[in-house]
Every structure is written in structure tokens, then in C-alpha cells.
Amino acid sequence: MTRLWNDPADFADEMVDGFVAANARSVRRITGGVARASATPAGQVAVVIGGGSGHYPAFGGLVGVGLAHGAAMGNLFASPSTQQVLAVARAVENGGGVLLSYGNYAGDVLNFDAAQERLRADGIPCESVAVTDDIFSAPADRSHERRGIAGDLAVFRIAAAAAERGGNLAEVARVASHANARTRSFGVAFSGCSLPGAAAPLFTVPQGRMAVGLGIHGEPGIDEVDIPTADGLAELLVERLLAERPADADGRVVPILNGLGSSKYEELFVVFRRVAQLLTEAGLEVVDPHVGEYCTSFDMAGLSLTLLWLDDELADLWEHPVDAPAYRRGAVAAPAGATLVHGSEQESRADAAASVPTADDASRDVAAAVVAALDVTAATIEAHVDELGRLDAIAGDGDHGIGMQRGARAAASAAREALAAGAGASTTLQRGADAWGDRAGGTSGALWGVMLGAIAARLGDDGTPDATAVATGVSDAAAAVTAYGKAELGDKTLVDALLPYATALREAVATGTPLAAAAEAAASVATTAAAETADLVPRRGRARTHGEHSLGTPDPGAHSFALIATAVAAVFTADSEGSR
């Protein structure tokens, strides 16, 4: 169980600060994560990796000479935000373009893809490779749907080696994709992990049983069996992985036996003893075996086995030396001193302090109502943070509560700052939207940022928007969320509460119902719709691989939306009564 923390919502930030303080020789703190302590050589492709915190040494521990140039580090088990990925990419890019690489999870795909689009729009060449090594998360004919787990290391190392050797962006992306296509992983767990501040682990495994096919974010296993002997476990892992041997594999393989957090090195060595025997008996040449912790899940007891099937090209790149805080291979020359290129924290603070657009008194009055709505949103999430985490842990990774907490807190704070600076309604809400997306990270953070931003665009910084403008903004938000997240009604997501809410609000306002009454009625519709998601099987997001586990439990995203809609409707009602 994770025992040491201050405020759980600050855990990821404080962890990164401590990591940098302990590894200043190799890394420096930048907005969004960490970067090499040495500058990126001119013209070299910058390899930017990332994902949620809680997986050390992934992702910050893999930043250093010969490996990643920077890592975008999200909240606990939540993808980094688009803003974080952008900040890290801009800080390390130095004329050669950027390769983004990350595990194939919904939030990571959303945020890294959005960052890629913005980098390209700014004239910075960018390509992405999502790691899909987890054989248990989807069948071979749908390998593009598979999750990324400890195979991240293989893909990151190959990509970085190609970049260090002078490959252009297209070449670095090609070899990264090639390595991904030849990497397979399979994991098991004996107990779940617990997030800081949580009273219980994200999932439990009965005594004497083993979860099979688990993810690295606290998702429960896809199957459950009796715990075998160490040799029996090695045989299970090797048998499943050899069944997916690439057709053109020549027999050279790098095995990576990865501890997930609580399994001790001695146990791993006992298992690897038999893994090595089995690989040799299968006629394979074992190259550079790895046994240790490379991608963990807090205090989870368990392990995974990864096989990287080499060919001449991959074998040559694999030998390139590496010197990162948590991973060293070969001899690397001492890095030069740090040189900030782009995206320093000082620049980010200066941008944040930029003057707000002009606004009239009427719009500033509406901005005050926006702040009140975001304040009550933050208070509502604070009151339900544990409940939302428990709902998310049923078939997901348990981070929804803490992610929403960080996002709502940040949005309310940013909105208050904007109001104090004289901002109007649109700017105030947009500042809140940006802060929510940036601080929350993950899928929900990205979607709430998009949603609030769409509403903000309809409010304006002059005058008082009427009920129709607000309802139209909510409809715009629903359209933006479905376009951005690709979810539809019935997928068991936020959309299942948001779309009915938007429709009910628009229809009520169209009949002349005052905004406060319309919002209250629409919130009731959203609450009912969120409760009905308990009968759905998820078709999107991390919960998709554990669909049946969530039957009988409402979707946490839909539930949190309904809670917020109800709380905000009460603010509208209080405002309307106070203005009489």
C-alpha cells in the first residue's frame, strides 16, 4: 500500500520535483515534465515519450543520453495533457522534428495526437508511434487496439538510438514502428495497487489466485487462475508469447522480465531462470536479458514478460549506449551542460500573466457567475472524489476522482485569477478550460477542456449572453466531445449523460423556459441517463477490455458530469432568485 504523501492531488508534481532533485546530472525540470540535462544536438530528432505517473522508471527515468530527450509526465495513471506534451516537445526540439511515443491508451492517444496536430501547425515536423505490445488486451488481428505496457522500453530505446545515429524523422518513426511490431508482452498480478490517499487497492485478487492479462494502471486482470509455481508461471508466459512469434523472426530475442512494484528481484530471478531455459530449449538465441523494474504500477505485486524479436537492424540499434537515471547500457560520454531551447518555465509563467482582453461590466458580472459555477464544481468533486475513484476502479484504473479533482481545482483557480484581472465571461471560462485540461490530464481532462472551451466561445466578453447562447454553447460542447473522443451514445462514457443534457437544455430554452429552470430539468435528465449507464458494456476507453466487470456500475465520467450539472443548476437558481 502507498503510505507516504502530502496532498494526494499534489503527489505527481512533488514526485517529479524530488526525482529531478535526485537526478540533476541527467534531467532538468521543464513545464510538462522533464528533459535531458544536456541540450538536444542541432538537427537531431527529439524523442518525446510520456504517460501517467506511477510507473517509475517509466517515463522520467528513461530520459537521458541515448534514450528519450524528454518525457511528458501526467497525473497518477492519467495521460499528460496536450499542453504538457507540447511544452516538453517544444523544449527539446532543435531542428530535427519530434517523434512522440507512448502507450496505446485512450487519453494518451487523444492528447498526444492533439499535440502532434499543433506542432505540425506551428511548422514543427512530428510523427507518433503508440506502443501496442500487450497480447492479452486484444487478439492478434486487432493488434492496433492493444495496450502498451513494459514493451515501451524496447520501442523507446530503438527510436532513440536511431535518432542519436542521425536518422531523419521518417526513419526514426519507421524503426520505432518496426520495433513495436516485433514486441510482445504478457503480465500477471497477485494483488492490486493503491493510489496515494486511497483506503483500498484498485482491485483485489483472492488469496492463492493470480490475475492474468492485467494493465499497468490498476486495471484488473482479464482472467484469473490459481497461482502456479515459479516454473509454471514462466511456462505460461513463454508459451503465450511464443505463440505470437513474428513470421519472419530469425530466432534472436531480447527478454525483459519486469517487476510491477512489489515483486522482489529474488522472485524475478527464480522465474527468469526457467524463462531462459525455455527460450533456449525453443532454439532461440537470448540477447541482453533484462530482469528488474522497467514499468511499474505503484505497489502492485506481479510481473510481465516482454520479448523483442531482433533482426540485423534492430540488433545493431539495440547496442547503442544509454545513460538515463534508471537505465544504463554501455559507455556514454559525459553530457554537455544544459541549454534551454524553447518552452522554459519562465516563458510559461510570462504567457500565463499576459493581459486579458477588454470586457464590459455586464460580461464581468457573468464572469463572476462562471467563477461561482467552477467553485461549486470543484467543491462537488471534492465531496465525491473517493466515490468516483471507486467507480473507476471497477473496470478502469481508479484515477477518475483524483483527475477530476485536479482539473476542477485548477479551473476554479484560473478563473478566479482571470476575473481578478478584469476578464469577461468568455476569457474567464476559457482560462478555466485550459487549466482543467492541463492539470487533469487523461481522457476526462482533455474532454472537459474541450467542453468548457466550446461553451466559453458562445459567452463573449461583452454584454450578457442569453439563455439561447448558453444552450447553444452546451450543444457545441457535446458535438466537440463526440468529435474529439469519438464516443457515441451507448458506449458507456461521459457522452451518455452529456448528450441528453444538451438536448434537454436546448429544447427547454427553445420553449421559453428560463435558464435556471431549464438547467435544473436538464440536470435531472443527465442524472437519470448517468444511472442508466450501469446497464451498458463499455465500448471505449480503458474499461473496454474489462467490459463485463462494469455491468451494474454507472460510468464514472457520466456520473461526475451529472453531479456537476446538478450543482451548477443550483448556482443558476440561486442567481436567478437573488436577482428578483
Coordinates of C-alpha atoms in Angstrom, one line a residue:
M1 CA 0.0 0.0 0.0
T2 CA 1.2 3.5 -0.8
R3 CA 1.8 5.1 2.6
L4 CA 3.7 8.4 2.1
W5 CA 2.1 11.5 0.6
N6 CA 1.1 15.1 1.5
D7 CA -2.0 16.1 -0.6
P8 CA -2.7 13.2 -2.9
A9 CA -3.7 15.7 -5.7
D10 CA -0.1 17.1 -5.5
F11 CA 1.6 13.7 -5.3
A12 CA 2.6 13.6 -9.0
D13 CA 4.1 17.1 -9.0
E14 CA 6.0 16.6 -5.8
M15 CA 7.3 13.2 -7.1
V16 CA 8.7 14.8 -10.2
D17 CA 10.3 17.6 -8.2
G18 CA 12.1 15.0 -6.0
F19 CA 13.1 12.9 -9.0
V20 CA 14.7 15.9 -10.6
A21 CA 16.5 16.9 -7.4
A22 CA 17.9 13.4 -7.1
N23 CA 19.0 13.2 -10.8
A24 CA 20.2 16.7 -11.7
R25 CA 23.1 15.2 -13.6
S26 CA 20.8 13.6 -16.1
V27 CA 17.5 15.6 -16.2
R28 CA 16.0 19.0 -15.7
R29 CA 12.5 20.1 -14.8
I30 CA 10.6 21.8 -17.5
T31 CA 6.9 22.7 -18.0
G32 CA 5.0 19.5 -18.5
G33 CA 7.7 17.0 -17.3
V34 CA 11.4 16.6 -17.6
A35 CA 14.1 16.9 -20.3
R36 CA 17.7 15.8 -20.7
A37 CA 20.2 17.9 -18.7
S38 CA 22.1 18.2 -21.9
A39 CA 20.8 20.1 -24.9
T40 CA 19.5 18.3 -28.0
P41 CA 22.1 18.5 -30.7
A42 CA 21.1 20.7 -33.6
G43 CA 19.2 18.8 -36.3
Q44 CA 18.7 15.6 -34.2
V45 CA 15.2 14.2 -34.0
A46 CA 13.8 14.7 -30.5
V47 CA 12.2 11.6 -29.0
V48 CA 9.5 12.6 -26.6
I49 CA 7.9 9.9 -24.5
G50 CA 5.2 10.1 -21.8
G51 CA 2.3 8.8 -19.9
G52 CA 0.8 8.9 -16.4
S53 CA 2.8 8.9 -13.3
G54 CA 3.0 5.9 -11.1
H55 CA 5.1 3.7 -13.4
Y56 CA 8.7 4.6 -12.5
P57 CA 11.1 4.2 -14.1
A58 CA 8.7 5.0 -16.9
F59 CA 8.7 7.7 -18.0
G60 CA 11.0 10.2 -16.5
G61 CA 13.6 7.6 -15.6
L62 CA 14.1 6.8 -19.3
V63 CA 15.2 10.3 -20.2
G64 CA 18.9 10.7 -20.9
V65 CA 21.7 10.5 -23.4
G66 CA 20.9 7.6 -25.8
L67 CA 17.3 7.4 -24.7
A68 CA 14.5 9.9 -24.6
H69 CA 15.1 13.6 -25.0
G70 CA 12.1 14.5 -22.8
A71 CA 9.1 12.9 -21.0
A72 CA 5.7 14.4 -20.6
M73 CA 4.6 13.2 -17.1
G74 CA 0.8 13.2 -16.4
N75 CA -1.1 12.8 -13.2
L76 CA -1.3 9.4 -11.4
F77 CA -2.3 6.8 -14.0
A78 CA -3.6 9.6 -16.3
S79 CA -2.1 10.7 -19.6
P80 CA -0.3 14.0 -19.8
S81 CA -2.4 16.9 -21.1
T82 CA -2.0 18.2 -24.7
Q83 CA -0.3 21.3 -23.1
Q84 CA 2.2 19.2 -21.3
V85 CA 3.2 17.2 -24.4
L86 CA 3.5 20.5 -26.4
A87 CA 5.6 22.1 -23.7
V88 CA 8.0 19.2 -23.5
A89 CA 8.3 18.8 -27.3
R90 CA 9.0 22.5 -27.8
A91 CA 11.6 22.4 -25.0
V92 CA 13.6 19.7 -26.6
E93 CA 13.0 20.1 -30.4
N94 CA 16.1 21.6 -32.1
G95 CA 15.5 21.5 -35.8
G96 CA 15.1 17.8 -36.5
G97 CA 11.4 17.4 -35.7
V98 CA 9.8 15.3 -32.9
L99 CA 8.8 11.7 -32.5
L100 CA 6.1 11.2 -29.9
S101 CA 5.9 7.7 -28.4
Y102 CA 3.5 6.4 -25.7
G103 CA 1.4 3.5 -24.6
N104 CA -1.8 2.9 -26.5
Y105 CA -4.4 4.2 -24.1
A106 CA -7.4 6.5 -24.9
G107 CA -6.3 9.5 -23.0
D108 CA -2.7 9.3 -24.3
V109 CA -3.9 8.9 -27.9
L110 CA -6.2 12.0 -27.6
N111 CA -3.6 14.2 -26.0
F112 CA -0.5 13.2 -28.0
D113 CA -2.5 13.3 -31.3
A114 CA -3.7 16.8 -30.4
A115 CA -0.2 17.9 -29.6
Q116 CA 1.1 16.4 -32.9
E117 CA -1.5 18.5 -34.8
R118 CA -0.5 21.7 -33.1
L119 CA 3.2 21.1 -33.6
R120 CA 2.7 20.5 -37.2
A121 CA 0.5 23.6 -37.4
D122 CA 3.5 25.5 -35.9
G123 CA 5.8 24.2 -38.6
I124 CA 7.5 21.5 -36.4
P125 CA 7.6 18.1 -38.2
C126 CA 6.1 15.5 -35.9
E127 CA 5.3 11.8 -36.1
S128 CA 3.8 9.4 -33.4
V129 CA 4.2 5.7 -32.6
A130 CA 1.8 4.2 -30.0
V131 CA 3.1 1.1 -28.3
T132 CA 0.8 -1.9 -28.6
D133 CA 2.7 -4.9 -27.0
D134 CA 0.1 -6.3 -24.6
I135 CA -1.0 -9.5 -26.3
F136 CA -3.8 -10.2 -23.8
S137 CA -5.7 -6.9 -24.4
A138 CA -6.8 -7.6 -27.9
P139 CA -6.5 -10.5 -30.4
A140 CA -3.7 -10.5 -33.0
D141 CA -6.0 -9.5 -35.8
R142 CA -6.8 -6.3 -33.8
S143 CA -3.2 -5.6 -32.6
H144 CA -3.7 -1.9 -33.2
E145 CA -6.1 -1.9 -30.2
R146 CA -3.6 -3.4 -27.8
R147 CA -2.3 -1.6 -24.8
G148 CA 1.3 -0.6 -24.2
I149 CA 3.0 -2.0 -21.1
A150 CA 6.6 -2.8 -20.5
G151 CA 7.3 -3.1 -24.2
D152 CA 7.5 0.7 -24.1
L153 CA 11.2 0.3 -23.2
A154 CA 12.0 -1.6 -26.4
V155 CA 10.3 0.8 -28.7
F156 CA 11.7 3.9 -26.9
R157 CA 15.3 2.6 -26.9
I158 CA 15.2 1.6 -30.6
A159 CA 13.7 5.0 -31.6
A160 CA 16.2 7.0 -29.6
A161 CA 19.2 5.0 -31.0
A162 CA 18.1 5.8 -34.5
A163 CA 17.8 9.5 -33.6
E164 CA 21.2 9.5 -31.9
R165 CA 22.8 8.0 -35.0
G166 CA 21.4 10.8 -37.2
G167 CA 18.3 9.3 -38.7
N168 CA 15.7 11.7 -40.0
L169 CA 12.2 11.9 -38.6
A170 CA 10.7 9.4 -41.1
E171 CA 13.5 6.9 -40.4
V172 CA 13.2 7.2 -36.7
A173 CA 9.4 6.7 -36.9
R174 CA 9.9 3.7 -39.2
V175 CA 12.2 1.9 -36.9
A176 CA 10.1 2.7 -33.9
S177 CA 7.1 1.2 -35.6
H178 CA 9.2 -1.8 -36.7
A179 CA 10.3 -2.4 -33.1
N180 CA 6.7 -2.1 -31.9
A181 CA 5.6 -4.7 -34.5
R182 CA 8.2 -7.1 -33.1
T183 CA 7.5 -6.6 -29.4
R184 CA 5.1 -8.8 -27.4
S185 CA 4.3 -8.7 -23.6
F186 CA 2.1 -10.5 -21.2
G187 CA 1.5 -9.7 -17.5
V188 CA 0.1 -11.2 -14.3
A189 CA -0.6 -9.8 -10.8
F190 CA -1.0 -11.3 -7.4
S191 CA -2.5 -8.1 -5.8
G192 CA -3.8 -4.7 -6.9
C193 CA -2.1 -1.4 -6.3
S194 CA -3.3 1.5 -4.2
L195 CA -3.2 5.2 -5.2
P196 CA -1.9 7.7 -2.6
G197 CA -4.6 8.5 -0.1
A198 CA -6.8 5.6 -1.2
A199 CA -8.1 3.4 1.6
A200 CA -8.1 0.3 -0.5
P201 CA -6.3 -1.1 -3.6
L202 CA -7.8 -0.6 -7.1
F203 CA -8.6 -4.3 -7.3
T204 CA -8.1 -7.4 -5.2
V205 CA -7.1 -10.9 -6.1
P206 CA -8.3 -13.7 -3.9
Q207 CA -5.7 -15.5 -1.8
G208 CA -3.9 -18.1 -3.9
R209 CA -5.2 -16.7 -7.2
M210 CA -3.5 -14.7 -9.9
A211 CA -4.9 -12.1 -12.3
V212 CA -3.9 -12.7 -15.9
G213 CA -3.6 -10.1 -18.6
L214 CA -3.7 -7.0 -16.4
G215 CA -2.8 -3.5 -17.4
I216 CA -0.3 -1.2 -15.7
H217 CA -2.9 1.4 -14.5
G218 CA -4.5 -0.8 -11.8
E219 CA -7.0 -2.3 -14.3
P220 CA -8.0 -5.8 -13.1
G221 CA -6.9 -8.8 -15.0
I222 CA -8.9 -10.2 -17.9
D223 CA -8.8 -13.7 -16.4
E224 CA -8.0 -15.3 -13.1
V225 CA -6.3 -18.6 -12.3
D226 CA -4.6 -20.4 -9.3
I227 CA -1.1 -19.2 -8.6
P228 CA 1.3 -21.6 -10.3
T229 CA 4.9 -22.4 -9.2
A230 CA 7.6 -20.0 -10.4
D231 CA 8.4 -22.5 -13.2
G232 CA 4.7 -22.9 -14.0
L233 CA 4.4 -19.1 -14.4
A234 CA 7.5 -19.0 -16.6
E235 CA 6.0 -21.7 -18.8
L236 CA 2.7 -19.9 -19.1
L237 CA 4.3 -16.6 -20.0
V238 CA 6.7 -18.1 -22.6
E239 CA 4.1 -20.4 -24.1
R240 CA 1.7 -17.5 -24.7
L241 CA 4.4 -15.2 -26.1
L242 CA 6.0 -17.8 -28.4
A243 CA 2.5 -18.4 -29.9
E244 CA 2.8 -14.9 -31.3
R245 CA 6.3 -15.2 -32.7
P246 CA 6.6 -12.9 -35.8
A247 CA 6.6 -14.9 -39.0
D248 CA 9.9 -13.6 -40.1
A249 CA 11.7 -13.8 -36.8
D250 CA 15.2 -15.3 -37.1
G251 CA 15.5 -16.6 -33.5
R252 CA 17.2 -13.7 -31.7
V253 CA 15.2 -12.3 -28.8
V254 CA 15.6 -9.8 -26.0
P255 CA 13.6 -10.9 -22.9
I256 CA 12.5 -8.3 -20.4
L257 CA 11.2 -9.7 -17.2
N258 CA 9.6 -6.7 -15.5
G259 CA 8.5 -6.4 -11.9
L260 CA 5.4 -4.4 -11.4
G261 CA 6.3 -2.8 -8.0
S262 CA 6.2 -5.3 -5.1
S263 CA 7.6 -8.5 -6.6
K264 CA 11.1 -8.8 -5.3
Y265 CA 14.2 -9.2 -7.5
E266 CA 14.9 -12.6 -6.0
E267 CA 11.5 -13.8 -7.1
L268 CA 12.1 -12.4 -10.6
F269 CA 15.4 -14.2 -10.9
V270 CA 13.7 -17.5 -9.9
V271 CA 11.2 -17.0 -12.7
F272 CA 13.8 -15.9 -15.2
R273 CA 15.9 -19.0 -14.5
R274 CA 13.1 -21.1 -16.2
V275 CA 12.3 -18.4 -18.8
A276 CA 15.9 -18.6 -20.0
Q277 CA 15.8 -22.4 -20.1
L278 CA 12.5 -22.4 -22.1
L279 CA 13.7 -19.9 -24.6
T280 CA 16.9 -21.8 -25.2
E281 CA 15.0 -25.1 -25.5
A282 CA 12.9 -23.5 -28.2
G283 CA 16.0 -22.9 -30.2
L284 CA 16.2 -19.2 -29.6
E285 CA 19.3 -17.0 -29.0
V286 CA 18.8 -15.0 -25.8
V287 CA 20.3 -11.5 -26.3
D288 CA 20.9 -9.0 -23.5
P289 CA 18.4 -10.3 -21.0
H290 CA 16.7 -7.8 -18.7
V291 CA 15.4 -8.6 -15.2
G292 CA 14.2 -5.7 -13.0
E293 CA 11.7 -2.9 -12.8
Y294 CA 11.2 -1.0 -16.1
C295 CA 7.5 -0.1 -16.0
T296 CA 5.8 -0.5 -12.6
S297 CA 2.3 0.1 -11.2
F298 CA 2.9 1.6 -7.7
D299 CA 2.9 -1.2 -5.2
M300 CA 1.3 -3.9 -7.5
A301 CA 2.6 -7.4 -6.9
G302 CA 3.1 -9.0 -10.2
L303 CA 5.3 -9.1 -13.3
S304 CA 5.3 -9.1 -17.1
L305 CA 7.5 -10.7 -19.7
T306 CA 8.3 -8.9 -22.9
L307 CA 10.0 -10.4 -25.9
L308 CA 11.6 -8.1 -28.5
W309 CA 12.3 -10.2 -31.7
L310 CA 15.5 -8.8 -33.2
D311 CA 16.7 -8.7 -36.8
D312 CA 20.0 -7.2 -38.0
E313 CA 18.8 -3.6 -38.0
L314 CA 17.2 -3.8 -34.5
A315 CA 20.1 -5.8 -33.1
D316 CA 22.5 -3.0 -34.2
L317 CA 20.4 -0.2 -32.8
W318 CA 19.9 -2.1 -29.5
E319 CA 23.6 -2.0 -28.9
H320 CA 23.7 1.9 -28.8
P321 CA 24.8 3.1 -25.4
V322 CA 22.3 4.6 -23.0
D323 CA 22.7 6.7 -19.8
A324 CA 19.4 7.7 -18.1
P325 CA 18.6 7.9 -14.4
A326 CA 17.1 4.4 -14.2
Y327 CA 18.6 2.7 -17.2
R328 CA 22.2 2.4 -18.3
R329 CA 23.8 0.3 -21.0
G330 CA 27.3 0.7 -22.5
A331 CA 29.7 3.6 -22.1
V332 CA 28.3 7.1 -22.8
A333 CA 30.4 10.3 -22.8
A334 CA 29.6 12.8 -20.1
P335 CA 26.8 15.1 -21.4
A336 CA 27.4 18.8 -22.0
G337 CA 25.7 21.4 -19.9
A338 CA 22.1 22.2 -20.2
T339 CA 20.8 24.8 -22.8
L340 CA 17.1 25.7 -22.7
V341 CA 15.9 25.9 -26.3
H342 CA 12.2 26.5 -26.1
G343 CA 9.4 26.3 -23.5
S344 CA 11.1 27.3 -20.3
E345 CA 9.1 27.6 -17.2
Q346 CA 9.9 31.3 -17.1
E347 CA 8.3 31.7 -20.6
S348 CA 5.3 29.8 -19.5
R349 CA 4.8 32.0 -16.4
A350 CA 5.1 35.1 -18.6
D351 CA 2.5 33.7 -21.0
A352 CA 0.1 33.0 -18.1
A353 CA 0.5 36.5 -16.8
A354 CA -0.4 38.1 -20.2
S355 CA -3.1 40.8 -20.0
V356 CA -6.6 39.7 -20.6
P357 CA -8.8 41.0 -23.4
T358 CA -11.0 44.0 -22.6
A359 CA -14.5 43.3 -21.3
D360 CA -17.5 45.4 -20.2
D361 CA -19.2 45.4 -16.8
A362 CA -22.0 43.2 -17.9
S363 CA -19.7 40.5 -19.1
R364 CA -17.6 40.7 -15.9
D365 CA -20.8 40.1 -13.9
V366 CA -21.3 37.0 -15.9
A367 CA -17.7 36.1 -15.3
A368 CA -18.4 36.2 -11.6
A369 CA -21.2 33.7 -12.2
V370 CA -18.7 31.5 -14.1
V371 CA -16.3 31.5 -11.2
A372 CA -19.2 30.6 -8.8
A373 CA -20.1 27.7 -11.1
L374 CA -16.5 26.5 -11.2
D375 CA -16.1 26.9 -7.5
V376 CA -19.2 24.7 -6.8
T377 CA -17.9 22.2 -9.4
A378 CA -14.6 21.9 -7.5
A379 CA -16.5 21.6 -4.2
T380 CA -18.7 18.9 -5.7
I381 CA -15.8 16.8 -6.9
E382 CA -14.0 17.2 -3.6
A383 CA -17.1 15.8 -1.9
H384 CA -17.3 12.8 -4.3
V385 CA -13.6 12.2 -5.1
D386 CA -13.4 8.8 -3.3
E387 CA -16.7 7.6 -4.8
L388 CA -15.5 8.5 -8.3
G389 CA -12.3 6.7 -7.8
R390 CA -14.1 3.5 -6.6
L391 CA -16.4 3.6 -9.6
D392 CA -13.5 4.0 -12.0
A393 CA -11.6 1.1 -10.3
I394 CA -14.4 -1.4 -11.2
A395 CA -13.2 -1.8 -14.8
G396 CA -10.7 1.1 -15.2
D397 CA -7.7 2.5 -13.4
G398 CA -9.2 4.3 -10.5
D399 CA -7.9 7.7 -11.3
H400 CA -11.1 9.5 -12.3
G401 CA -11.7 11.1 -8.9
I402 CA -8.2 12.5 -8.4
G403 CA -8.0 13.6 -12.1
M404 CA -11.3 15.4 -11.8
Q405 CA -10.2 16.9 -8.5
R406 CA -7.0 18.3 -10.0
G407 CA -8.9 19.6 -13.1
A408 CA -11.7 21.3 -11.2
R409 CA -9.4 22.9 -8.6
A410 CA -7.2 24.3 -11.4
A411 CA -10.1 25.6 -13.4
A412 CA -11.6 27.4 -10.5
S413 CA -8.3 28.9 -9.5
A414 CA -7.5 30.1 -13.1
A415 CA -11.0 31.5 -13.5
R416 CA -10.7 33.5 -10.2
E417 CA -7.3 34.9 -11.4
A418 CA -8.8 35.9 -14.7
L419 CA -11.8 37.6 -13.0
A420 CA -9.5 39.5 -10.7
A421 CA -7.6 40.7 -13.8
G422 CA -10.8 42.1 -15.2
A423 CA -11.7 39.4 -17.7
G424 CA -15.1 38.9 -19.2
A425 CA -17.1 35.7 -19.2
S426 CA -15.6 34.1 -22.3
T427 CA -12.0 34.7 -21.3
T428 CA -12.7 33.6 -17.7
L429 CA -14.2 30.3 -18.7
Q430 CA -11.6 29.7 -21.4
R431 CA -8.8 30.2 -18.8
G432 CA -10.6 27.7 -16.6
A433 CA -11.0 25.3 -19.5
D434 CA -7.3 25.5 -20.4
A435 CA -6.3 24.9 -16.8
W436 CA -8.6 21.9 -16.4
G437 CA -7.2 20.2 -19.5
D438 CA -3.7 20.9 -18.5
R439 CA -3.8 19.9 -14.8
A440 CA -6.2 17.0 -15.0
G441 CA -4.7 15.2 -18.0
G442 CA -6.1 11.9 -19.1
T443 CA -9.2 11.5 -21.3
S444 CA -11.6 13.3 -18.9
G445 CA -9.2 16.2 -18.6
A446 CA -9.0 16.6 -22.4
L447 CA -12.7 16.3 -22.8
W448 CA -13.6 18.8 -20.0
G449 CA -11.1 21.3 -21.5
V450 CA -12.8 20.9 -24.9
M451 CA -16.3 21.1 -23.4
L452 CA -15.7 24.2 -21.3
G453 CA -13.9 25.9 -24.2
A454 CA -16.8 25.3 -26.6
I455 CA -19.2 27.0 -24.1
A456 CA -16.8 29.8 -23.5
A457 CA -16.8 30.6 -27.2
R458 CA -20.5 31.4 -27.0
L459 CA -20.4 33.7 -24.0
G460 CA -18.4 36.6 -25.3
D461 CA -16.6 39.3 -23.4
D462 CA -19.2 41.9 -24.0
G463 CA -22.8 42.1 -22.8
T464 CA -24.8 39.3 -21.2
P465 CA -25.4 36.1 -23.2
D466 CA -29.0 35.0 -23.3
A467 CA -30.2 31.5 -22.5
T468 CA -30.1 30.5 -26.1
A469 CA -26.4 31.3 -26.3
V470 CA -25.7 29.2 -23.3
A471 CA -27.7 26.3 -24.6
T472 CA -26.0 26.6 -28.0
G473 CA -22.6 26.5 -26.2
V474 CA -23.6 23.3 -24.4
S475 CA -24.7 21.8 -27.7
D476 CA -21.4 22.8 -29.2
A477 CA -19.6 21.2 -26.3
A478 CA -21.5 17.9 -26.9
A479 CA -20.6 18.0 -30.6
A480 CA -16.9 18.8 -29.8
V481 CA -16.7 16.0 -27.3
T482 CA -18.2 13.4 -29.6
A483 CA -15.9 14.5 -32.5
Y484 CA -12.8 14.6 -30.3
G485 CA -13.3 11.5 -28.2
K486 CA -15.2 9.5 -31.0
A487 CA -17.6 8.1 -28.4
E488 CA -21.3 7.7 -29.2
L489 CA -24.5 7.2 -27.1
G490 CA -24.4 3.7 -25.7
D491 CA -20.6 3.5 -25.4
K492 CA -20.7 4.0 -21.6
T493 CA -18.9 7.2 -21.4
L494 CA -19.4 10.9 -20.4
V495 CA -21.4 11.2 -23.7
D496 CA -24.3 9.2 -22.4
A497 CA -25.1 11.9 -19.9
L498 CA -23.8 14.9 -21.8
L499 CA -25.9 14.4 -25.0
P500 CA -29.2 14.0 -23.2
Y501 CA -28.4 17.0 -21.0
A502 CA -27.6 19.2 -24.1
T503 CA -30.8 18.1 -25.8
A504 CA -33.0 18.7 -22.8
L505 CA -31.4 22.1 -22.2
R506 CA -31.7 23.3 -25.8
E507 CA -35.4 22.1 -26.0
A508 CA -36.4 23.7 -22.7
V509 CA -34.8 27.0 -23.7
A510 CA -36.4 27.0 -27.1
T511 CA -39.8 26.9 -25.4
G512 CA -39.0 30.0 -23.4
T513 CA -38.1 28.3 -20.1
P514 CA -35.7 30.5 -18.1
L515 CA -32.1 29.2 -18.0
A516 CA -32.2 28.3 -14.3
A517 CA -35.3 26.1 -14.7
A518 CA -34.0 24.6 -17.9
A519 CA -30.7 23.8 -16.4
E520 CA -32.4 22.1 -13.4
A521 CA -34.6 20.0 -15.7
A522 CA -31.6 19.1 -17.9
A523 CA -29.6 18.1 -14.9
S524 CA -32.3 15.7 -13.8
V525 CA -32.2 14.1 -17.3
A526 CA -28.5 13.8 -17.1
T527 CA -28.7 12.1 -13.6
T528 CA -31.2 9.6 -14.9
A529 CA -29.1 8.9 -18.0
A530 CA -25.9 8.5 -16.0
A531 CA -27.6 6.0 -13.7
E532 CA -28.8 4.0 -16.8
T533 CA -25.2 3.5 -17.9
A534 CA -25.0 0.8 -15.3
D535 CA -26.7 -1.5 -17.8
L536 CA -24.2 -0.8 -20.5
V537 CA -21.0 -2.5 -21.5
P538 CA -18.2 -0.1 -22.3
R539 CA -17.0 0.2 -25.9
R540 CA -14.5 2.9 -25.5
G541 CA -11.5 3.7 -23.2
R542 CA -9.5 1.5 -20.8
A543 CA -12.7 -0.1 -19.5
R544 CA -13.3 -1.6 -22.9
T545 CA -11.1 -4.6 -22.2
H546 CA -13.0 -5.4 -18.9
G547 CA -16.4 -4.6 -20.2
E548 CA -18.4 -7.3 -18.2
H549 CA -16.8 -6.2 -14.9
S550 CA -18.6 -2.8 -15.1
L551 CA -22.1 -4.2 -15.6
G552 CA -24.2 -2.9 -12.7
T553 CA -22.0 0.1 -12.1
P554 CA -22.6 3.5 -13.7
D555 CA -19.9 5.1 -15.9
P556 CA -17.8 7.4 -13.6
G557 CA -17.5 10.1 -16.4
A558 CA -21.2 10.2 -16.9
H559 CA -21.8 10.2 -13.1
S560 CA -19.4 13.0 -12.4
F561 CA -21.0 15.1 -15.2
A562 CA -24.4 14.6 -13.7
L563 CA -23.2 15.6 -10.2
I564 CA -21.6 18.8 -11.7
A565 CA -24.7 19.6 -13.8
T566 CA -26.9 19.4 -10.7
A567 CA -24.6 21.5 -8.6
V568 CA -24.3 24.2 -11.3
A569 CA -28.0 24.3 -11.8
A570 CA -28.4 25.2 -8.2
V571 CA -26.0 28.1 -8.7
F572 CA -28.2 29.3 -11.6
T573 CA -31.2 29.0 -9.5
A574 CA -29.7 31.0 -6.6
D575 CA -28.5 33.7 -9.0
S576 CA -32.0 34.0 -10.6
E577 CA -33.7 34.2 -7.2
G578 CA -31.1 36.7 -6.0
S579 CA -31.8 39.0 -9.0
R580 CA -35.5 39.3 -8.3

